[in-house]
CSV table of C-alpha atoms and ligand atoms in Angstrom, one decimal:
chain,number,residue,atom,x,y,z
A,1,MET,CA,-3.4,51.1,-2.5
A,2,LYS,CA,-5.4,52.8,-5.3
A,3,HIS,CA,-8.4,51.0,-6.7
A,4,PRO,CA,-9.5,51.3,-10.2
A,5,SER,CA,-12.6,53.4,-9.6
A,6,GLU,CA,-15.1,51.0,-11.2
A,7,HIS,CA,-14.7,48.1,-8.8
A,8,SER,CA,-13.9,47.1,-5.2
A,9,VAL,CA,-13.0,44.1,-3.1
A,10,ILE,CA,-15.5,43.1,-0.4
A,11,PHE,CA,-15.7,40.5,2.4
A,12,LYS,CA,-18.3,38.3,0.8
A,13,GLY,CA,-18.4,35.6,3.5
A,14,LEU,CA,-16.8,34.8,6.8
A,15,GLY,CA,-16.2,31.5,8.7
A,16,ALA,CA,-14.7,30.4,11.9
A,17,TYR,CA,-13.7,27.2,13.7
A,18,LEU,CA,-12.9,26.5,17.3
A,19,PRO,CA,-11.8,23.1,18.6
A,20,LYS,CA,-14.3,21.5,21.0
A,21,ASN,CA,-11.9,21.1,24.0
A,22,LYS,CA,-11.8,24.1,26.3
A,23,LEU,CA,-9.0,24.8,28.8
A,24,THR,CA,-10.0,27.1,31.6
A,25,ASN,CA,-7.8,29.3,33.9
A,26,ASN,CA,-8.7,27.0,36.8
A,27,GLU,CA,-7.5,24.0,34.8
A,28,LEU,CA,-4.2,25.8,34.0
A,29,ALA,CA,-3.8,26.6,37.7
A,30,GLN,CA,-3.5,22.8,38.2
A,31,MET,CA,-0.7,22.6,35.6
A,32,VAL,CA,1.5,25.6,36.5
A,33,ASN,CA,1.8,28.0,39.4
A,34,THR,CA,-0.9,30.5,38.4
A,35,SER,CA,-4.5,31.5,39.3
A,36,ASP,CA,-7.7,32.4,37.5
A,37,GLU,CA,-7.5,35.8,39.2
A,38,TRP,CA,-3.9,36.5,37.9
A,39,ILE,CA,-4.8,35.5,34.4
A,40,ARG,CA,-8.0,37.4,34.3
A,41,THR,CA,-6.6,40.6,35.7
A,42,ARG,CA,-3.3,40.6,33.7
A,43,THR,CA,-4.7,39.4,30.4
A,44,GLY,CA,-8.5,39.3,30.3
A,45,ILE,CA,-8.5,35.7,29.2
A,46,VAL,CA,-10.9,33.2,30.9
A,47,THR,CA,-10.8,30.2,28.6
A,48,ARG,CA,-9.2,29.0,25.3
A,49,HIS,CA,-9.8,26.1,22.9
A,50,ILE,CA,-7.2,23.4,22.4
A,51,ALA,CA,-7.2,21.1,19.4
A,52,GLN,CA,-7.1,17.4,19.7
A,53,THR,CA,-3.7,15.7,19.0
A,54,GLU,CA,-4.9,14.5,15.6
A,55,GLU,CA,-6.5,17.8,14.6
A,56,LYS,CA,-4.2,19.7,12.4
A,57,THR,CA,-4.0,23.4,11.4
A,58,SER,CA,-5.2,22.4,7.9
A,59,ASP,CA,-8.3,20.7,9.4
A,60,MET,CA,-9.3,23.8,11.4
A,61,CYS,CA,-8.6,26.0,8.3
A,62,THR,CA,-10.7,23.7,6.1
A,63,GLU,CA,-13.7,23.9,8.5
A,64,ALA,CA,-13.5,27.7,8.7
A,65,ALA,CA,-13.2,28.0,5.0
A,66,ARG,CA,-16.2,25.7,4.4
A,67,LEU,CA,-18.3,28.0,6.5
A,68,ALA,CA,-16.9,31.1,4.8
A,69,LEU,CA,-17.8,29.6,1.4
A,70,LYS,CA,-21.3,28.8,2.6
A,71,ASN,CA,-21.9,32.3,4.0
A,72,ALA,CA,-20.6,33.8,0.7
A,73,GLY,CA,-23.0,31.6,-1.3
A,74,LEU,CA,-20.1,30.2,-3.4
A,75,GLN,CA,-18.9,26.8,-4.4
A,76,PRO,CA,-15.2,25.6,-4.2
A,77,SER,CA,-15.0,25.9,-8.0
A,78,ASP,CA,-15.6,29.6,-7.7
A,79,ILE,CA,-12.3,30.2,-5.8
A,80,ASP,CA,-9.4,31.5,-7.9
A,81,LEU,CA,-6.7,31.7,-5.2
A,82,ILE,CA,-6.1,30.5,-1.6
A,83,ILE,CA,-3.8,32.0,1.0
A,84,VAL,CA,-3.3,30.6,4.5
A,85,ALA,CA,-1.6,32.8,7.2
A,86,THR,CA,-0.1,30.6,9.9
A,87,VAL,CA,3.0,30.1,12.1
A,88,THR,CA,2.0,26.5,12.8
A,89,SER,CA,1.8,24.9,9.3
A,90,ASP,CA,1.2,21.1,9.3
A,91,LYS,CA,4.6,20.5,7.7
A,92,ILE,CA,7.7,22.5,6.8
A,93,PHE,CA,6.5,21.9,3.2
A,94,PRO,CA,4.2,21.7,1.3
A,95,SER,CA,2.1,24.7,2.4
A,96,THR,CA,-1.0,24.3,4.5
A,97,ALA,CA,-2.8,26.2,1.7
A,98,THR,CA,-2.2,23.3,-0.7
A,99,ILE,CA,-3.6,20.8,1.9
A,100,VAL,CA,-6.7,22.9,2.5
A,101,GLN,CA,-7.0,23.3,-1.3
A,102,LYS,CA,-7.2,19.5,-1.6
A,103,ASN,CA,-9.5,19.1,1.4
A,104,LEU,CA,-12.0,21.6,-0.1
A,105,GLY,CA,-11.8,20.2,-3.6
A,106,LEU,CA,-10.7,23.6,-5.1
A,107,GLY,CA,-9.6,23.7,-8.7
A,108,PRO,CA,-5.8,23.9,-9.7
A,109,VAL,CA,-5.6,27.5,-8.4
A,110,PRO,CA,-2.5,29.2,-6.9
A,111,ALA,CA,-2.2,28.3,-3.2
A,112,PHE,CA,0.5,29.5,-0.7
A,113,ASP,CA,1.2,30.2,3.0
A,114,LEU,CA,2.1,33.5,4.4
A,115,GLU,CA,3.9,34.0,7.7
A,116,ALA,CA,3.6,37.3,9.6
A,117,ALA,CA,2.6,35.8,13.0
A,118,CYS,CA,-0.4,37.6,14.5
A,119,SER,CA,-0.4,40.2,11.7
A,120,GLY,CA,-0.6,37.3,9.2
A,121,PHE,CA,-4.3,37.5,8.3
A,122,LEU,CA,-4.1,41.2,7.5
A,123,TYR,CA,-0.8,40.7,5.5
A,124,ALA,CA,-2.7,38.0,3.5
A,125,ILE,CA,-5.7,40.3,3.0
A,126,ASP,CA,-3.3,43.0,1.6
A,127,VAL,CA,-1.5,40.4,-0.7
A,128,ALA,CA,-4.9,39.1,-2.0
A,129,LEU,CA,-6.2,42.6,-2.6
A,130,SER,CA,-3.1,43.5,-4.6
A,131,MET,CA,-3.5,40.4,-6.7
A,132,MET,CA,-7.2,41.0,-7.2
A,133,VAL,CA,-6.7,44.7,-8.2
A,134,ARG,CA,-3.8,43.8,-10.6
A,135,SER,CA,-5.3,40.8,-12.4
A,136,ALA,CA,-8.7,40.0,-13.8
A,137,THR,CA,-8.0,36.3,-13.0
A,138,TYR,CA,-8.7,36.7,-9.2
A,139,LYS,CA,-12.4,37.3,-8.6
A,140,ASN,CA,-13.0,35.2,-5.5
A,141,VAL,CA,-10.1,34.6,-3.1
A,142,LEU,CA,-10.1,32.5,0.1
A,143,VAL,CA,-7.9,34.1,2.9
A,144,ILE,CA,-7.5,32.0,6.0
A,145,GLY,CA,-5.8,32.5,9.3
A,146,GLY,CA,-5.3,29.3,11.3
A,147,GLU,CA,-3.1,28.2,14.2
A,148,LYS,CA,-2.5,25.2,16.4
A,149,LEU,CA,-0.4,27.2,18.9
A,150,SER,CA,-0.9,24.5,21.6
A,151,THR,CA,1.9,22.5,19.8
A,152,ILE,CA,4.5,25.3,20.3
A,153,VAL,CA,3.5,26.4,23.8
A,154,ASP,CA,5.7,25.3,26.6
A,155,TRP,CA,3.1,24.0,29.1
A,156,THR,CA,5.5,24.4,32.0
A,157,ASP,CA,6.1,28.1,31.3
A,158,ARG,CA,3.4,30.1,33.2
A,159,SER,CA,4.4,33.4,31.5
A,160,THR,CA,3.3,32.2,28.1
A,161,CYS,CA,1.1,29.1,28.4
A,162,VAL,CA,-1.8,31.0,29.8
A,163,LEU,CA,-2.0,33.3,26.7
A,164,PHE,CA,-2.6,31.2,23.6
A,165,GLY,CA,-5.4,29.1,22.0
A,166,ASP,CA,-6.1,27.2,18.8
A,167,ALA,CA,-8.5,28.3,16.1
A,168,ALA,CA,-9.1,29.2,12.5
A,169,GLY,CA,-10.9,32.0,10.7
A,170,ALA,CA,-11.6,32.5,7.0
A,171,ALA,CA,-12.9,35.1,4.6
A,172,VAL,CA,-13.9,35.0,1.0
A,173,LEU,CA,-12.9,38.2,-0.7
A,174,SER,CA,-14.9,39.0,-3.9
A,175,LYS,CA,-14.7,41.7,-6.6
A,176,VAL,CA,-17.8,43.8,-7.0
A,177,ASN,CA,-18.6,46.4,-9.7
A,178,GLU,CA,-19.1,49.3,-7.2
A,179,ALA,CA,-16.8,52.1,-6.3
A,180,ARG,CA,-15.3,52.7,-2.8
A,181,VAL,CA,-16.8,49.9,-0.8
A,182,GLY,CA,-15.1,46.9,0.9
A,183,ILE,CA,-11.4,47.2,1.5
A,184,ILE,CA,-10.5,50.9,1.2
A,185,GLU,CA,-6.9,50.9,2.5
A,186,SER,CA,-4.3,48.6,3.9
A,187,VAL,CA,-0.9,49.4,5.6
A,188,LEU,CA,1.8,46.9,6.6
A,189,GLY,CA,5.1,47.2,8.5
A,190,ALA,CA,7.8,45.2,10.2
A,191,ASP,CA,10.9,45.6,12.3
A,192,GLY,CA,13.2,42.6,12.2
A,193,SER,CA,15.6,44.2,14.7
A,194,ASN,CA,13.2,43.3,17.5
A,195,ALA,CA,12.7,39.7,16.3
A,196,GLU,CA,14.0,38.1,19.5
A,197,LEU,CA,11.3,39.8,21.7
A,198,LEU,CA,8.9,37.1,20.6
A,199,HIS,CA,10.1,34.0,18.7
A,200,VAL,CA,10.4,30.2,18.5
A,201,PRO,CA,14.2,30.0,18.5
A,202,THR,CA,14.4,26.2,17.7
A,203,GLY,CA,12.8,23.8,15.3
A,204,GLY,CA,13.9,25.7,12.2
A,205,ILE,CA,17.0,24.9,10.2
A,206,ALA,CA,19.2,27.2,12.3
A,207,MET,CA,18.6,25.1,15.4
A,208,PRO,CA,16.7,21.9,14.5
A,209,THR,CA,14.9,19.8,17.0
A,210,SER,CA,16.2,16.3,17.7
A,211,ASN,CA,14.2,14.0,19.9
A,212,ASP,CA,13.4,15.9,23.1
A,213,VAL,CA,16.2,18.5,22.6
A,214,ASN,CA,15.5,22.0,21.4
A,215,LYS,CA,11.7,21.6,21.4
A,216,PRO,CA,10.2,24.4,19.4
A,217,PHE,CA,8.5,26.6,22.1
A,218,ILE,CA,7.4,30.2,22.1
A,219,LYS,CA,9.8,32.5,24.0
A,220,MET,CA,8.7,36.0,24.8
A,221,ASN,CA,9.7,39.2,26.6
A,222,GLY,CA,6.2,40.0,27.6
A,223,LYS,CA,6.8,43.6,29.0
A,224,GLU,CA,8.7,44.7,25.9
A,225,VAL,CA,6.2,43.1,23.5
A,226,PHE,CA,3.4,44.9,25.4
A,227,LYS,CA,5.1,48.3,24.9
A,228,HIS,CA,5.8,47.8,21.2
A,229,ALA,CA,2.3,46.4,20.6
A,230,VAL,CA,0.6,49.6,21.8
A,231,ARG,CA,3.0,51.9,20.0
A,232,VAL,CA,2.9,50.1,16.6
A,233,MET,CA,-0.8,49.5,16.6
A,234,GLU,CA,-1.5,53.2,17.4
A,235,LYS,CA,0.8,54.3,14.6
A,236,VAL,CA,-0.4,51.9,11.9
A,237,ALA,CA,-4.1,52.7,12.7
A,238,ARG,CA,-3.3,56.4,12.4
A,239,ASP,CA,-1.4,55.8,9.1
A,240,VAL,CA,-4.3,53.9,7.5
A,241,LEU,CA,-6.7,56.6,8.5
A,242,SER,CA,-4.5,59.5,7.4
A,243,GLN,CA,-4.0,57.9,4.0
A,244,THR,CA,-7.7,57.9,3.4
A,245,GLY,CA,-8.8,61.1,5.2
A,246,ILE,CA,-11.2,59.2,7.5
A,247,ASP,CA,-11.4,60.5,11.0
A,248,ILE,CA,-11.1,58.1,13.9
A,249,LYS,CA,-14.5,59.4,15.1
A,250,ASP,CA,-16.1,58.1,11.9
A,251,ILE,CA,-15.0,54.5,12.7
A,252,ASP,CA,-18.0,52.4,13.8
A,253,CYS,CA,-16.1,49.3,14.9
A,254,VAL,CA,-12.4,48.6,15.7
A,255,ILE,CA,-11.2,45.0,15.7
A,256,PRO,CA,-7.8,44.8,17.3
A,257,HIS,CA,-5.6,41.7,17.5
A,258,GLN,CA,-6.8,39.8,20.6
A,259,ALA,CA,-3.6,39.4,22.6
A,260,ASN,CA,-4.3,41.0,25.9
A,261,GLN,CA,-7.2,43.1,27.3
A,262,ARG,CA,-4.7,45.6,28.8
A,263,ILE,CA,-3.0,46.1,25.4
A,264,ILE,CA,-6.4,46.8,23.9
A,265,GLU,CA,-7.4,49.2,26.7
A,266,SER,CA,-4.1,51.1,26.3
A,267,LEU,CA,-4.7,51.3,22.5
A,268,VAL,CA,-8.2,52.6,23.2
A,269,GLU,CA,-6.7,55.3,25.4
A,270,HIS,CA,-4.0,56.3,22.9
A,271,LEU,CA,-6.4,56.5,20.0
A,272,LYS,CA,-9.1,58.2,22.1
A,273,LEU,CA,-11.6,55.6,21.0
A,274,SER,CA,-15.0,55.1,22.5
A,275,PRO,CA,-14.6,51.7,24.2
A,276,GLU,CA,-18.0,50.6,23.0
A,277,LYS,CA,-16.7,50.7,19.4
A,278,VAL,CA,-14.0,48.2,20.1
A,279,PHE,CA,-14.8,44.5,19.7
A,280,ILE,CA,-13.2,42.1,22.1
A,281,ASN,CA,-13.8,38.3,22.2
A,282,LEU,CA,-10.4,37.5,23.9
A,283,SER,CA,-11.9,36.2,27.1
A,284,LYS,CA,-13.4,33.1,25.3
A,285,VAL,CA,-10.5,32.3,23.0
A,286,GLY,CA,-7.2,33.7,24.1
A,287,ASN,CA,-4.5,34.8,21.6
A,288,THR,CA,-5.0,32.8,18.5
A,289,SER,CA,-2.3,34.6,16.4
A,290,ALA,CA,-3.3,34.7,12.7
A,291,ALA,CA,-6.8,33.4,13.5
A,292,SER,CA,-7.5,36.2,16.0
A,293,ILE,CA,-8.8,38.9,13.6
A,294,PRO,CA,-11.0,36.8,11.3
A,295,LEU,CA,-12.4,35.0,14.4
A,296,ALA,CA,-13.2,38.4,16.1
A,297,LEU,CA,-14.6,39.7,12.8
A,298,PHE,CA,-16.8,36.7,12.5
A,299,ASP,CA,-18.1,37.1,16.0
A,300,ALA,CA,-18.7,40.8,15.6
A,301,ILE,CA,-20.9,40.1,12.5
A,302,GLN,CA,-22.8,37.3,14.3
A,303,GLU,CA,-23.5,39.7,17.2
A,304,GLY,CA,-24.7,42.4,14.9
A,305,ARG,CA,-21.9,44.8,15.8
A,306,ILE,CA,-21.1,45.6,12.1
A,307,LYS,CA,-23.7,46.7,9.6
A,308,ARG,CA,-23.7,47.6,5.9
A,309,GLY,CA,-22.2,51.0,5.4
A,310,ASN,CA,-20.2,50.9,8.7
A,311,TRP,CA,-16.5,51.9,8.8
A,312,VAL,CA,-14.5,49.0,10.2
A,313,LEU,CA,-10.8,49.3,11.3
A,314,LEU,CA,-8.8,46.1,11.7
A,315,VAL,CA,-5.4,46.5,13.5
A,316,ALA,CA,-2.8,43.9,14.4
A,317,PHE,CA,0.7,43.4,15.7
A,318,GLY,CA,2.8,40.2,16.0
A,319,ALA,CA,6.1,38.5,16.1
A,320,GLY,CA,8.7,39.8,13.6
A,321,LEU,CA,7.9,42.4,14.8
A,322,THR,CA,5.1,42.9,12.3
A,323,TRP,CA,2.1,45.2,12.2
A,324,ALA,CA,-0.8,45.9,9.9
A,325,SER,CA,-4.1,47.8,9.6
A,326,THR,CA,-7.0,47.5,7.1
A,327,LEU,CA,-9.8,50.0,6.7
A,328,ILE,CA,-13.1,48.6,5.4
A,329,LYS,CA,-16.4,50.2,4.4
A,330,TRP,CA,-18.7,47.2,5.2
A,331,HIS,CA,-20.8,46.0,2.2
B,401,ACO,N1,0.6,33.4,36.8
B,401,ACO,C1,1.1,34.0,37.9
B,401,ACO,N2,2.2,34.8,37.9
B,401,ACO,C2,2.8,35.0,36.7
B,401,ACO,C3,2.3,34.4,35.5
B,401,ACO,C4,1.2,33.6,35.6
B,401,ACO,N3,0.6,33.0,34.6
B,401,ACO,N4,3.1,34.8,34.5
B,401,ACO,C5,4.1,35.6,35.1
B,401,ACO,N5,3.9,35.7,36.4
B,401,ACO,C6,4.7,36.4,37.4
B,401,ACO,C7,6.1,36.7,36.9
B,401,ACO,O1,6.9,35.6,37.2
B,401,ACO,C8,6.4,37.9,37.7
B,401,ACO,O2,6.8,37.5,39.0
B,401,ACO,P1,8.0,38.2,39.8
B,401,ACO,O3,7.5,39.6,40.0
B,401,ACO,O4,8.0,37.4,41.1
B,401,ACO,O5,9.2,38.0,39.0
B,401,ACO,C9,5.1,38.7,37.8
B,401,ACO,O6,4.1,37.7,37.5
B,401,ACO,C10,5.0,39.8,36.9
B,401,ACO,O7,5.4,39.4,35.6
B,401,ACO,P2,5.4,40.3,34.4
B,401,ACO,O8,5.9,39.6,33.2
B,401,ACO,O9,6.0,41.6,34.8
B,401,ACO,O10,3.8,40.5,34.2
B,401,ACO,P3,3.0,41.5,33.3
B,401,ACO,O11,2.1,42.3,34.1
B,401,ACO,O12,3.9,42.2,32.3
B,401,ACO,O13,2.1,40.5,32.5
B,401,ACO,C11,2.0,39.4,30.3
B,401,ACO,C12,2.7,39.5,31.7
B,401,ACO,C13,0.5,39.1,30.5
B,401,ACO,C14,2.7,38.3,29.5
B,401,ACO,C15,2.1,40.8,29.6
B,401,ACO,O14,3.5,41.2,29.7
B,401,ACO,C16,1.7,40.8,28.2
B,401,ACO,O15,0.5,40.5,27.9
B,401,ACO,N6,2.6,41.1,27.3
B,401,ACO,C17,2.3,41.0,25.9
B,401,ACO,C18,2.2,39.6,25.5
B,401,ACO,C19,1.6,39.4,24.1
B,401,ACO,O16,0.7,40.0,23.7
B,401,ACO,N7,2.2,38.4,23.4
B,401,ACO,C20,1.8,38.0,22.2
B,401,ACO,C21,1.8,39.1,21.2
B,401,ACO,S1,2.2,38.7,19.6
B,401,ACO,C22,1.5,37.4,19.2
B,401,ACO,O17,0.4,37.3,19.4
B,401,ACO,C23,2.3,36.2,18.6
């Protein structure tokens, strides 16, 4: 991605939303045959947030977006485009983005959803960036990752139900008249031949749900996903760095998709990263798919882990399989 030299796209404001209800490992141990010790040591997760029955993905996205707008110092009328990354949209159609558009009172701007599972937020950032670079129309863009994964988790399957949580994270991207700040590079990839390692086989038009038959639940080959995750995240991180000539040693903060502590530790080892440069909030929230990276980015900023001028590397993998990495010079 080559920017016109006179301007850049920065993260102007971030927002996050977590449902009030928490579900601890000990509570899960009363639902399925598992233990706090197993979940902590195999995943690093301690607790996750679960939305209320009536709380929809669009509601969580709306709250995260409100905070991102506030932190950006912008009004809903300033937004020129809205993209929502999700695998748990409120309805098959219309898009969750149009529902959030209405909730926020945005103008009649383009609004659409994007589905790339846990890489969804970084895919949406890349699409927003491309549109902002190409067209003068898009000056302030709302990019949201939101999921109500609790609705597609099989709460009797201990191998998956311990992993996921509900949340939303949002960013306002804005154009600034300054060269080489903000989003410097973005790389995306996918491999559809491995789609069945992690999928929801039912509930779509290929195998619709009827009453209690074919409930749409996450099915996963955890061991294979684990291996692919480390391999593709290492590769896409190296690709984004080599395209910009930035050395991994120059990176101040790495925010990986928060799926599993051991996947992150393995990535740290493969990339020879200093562990203190890697931000992890997984223990409190679990895997929140498209919300994972904006939520972690929000927390990292809150905790003062990212400062102006820092090099920040975002890296994700997800179902598809998909993967993505974004390099940012924080502004
Ligand atoms: N509690 C207790 N035992 C369990 C649990 C549990 N919650 N889950 C599985 N086990 C058991 C298994 O049944 C198995 O028992 P067995 O040996 O008697 O057959 C044993 O633990 C080992 O199971 P494995 O699957 O080999 O465990 P592993 O160490 O691979 O850990 C895990 C499983 C945590 C799922 C791991 O494979 C993983 O994290 N994979 C990646 C998952 C992931 O990141 N998914 C999402 C990515 S993409 C996205 O975010 C949408």
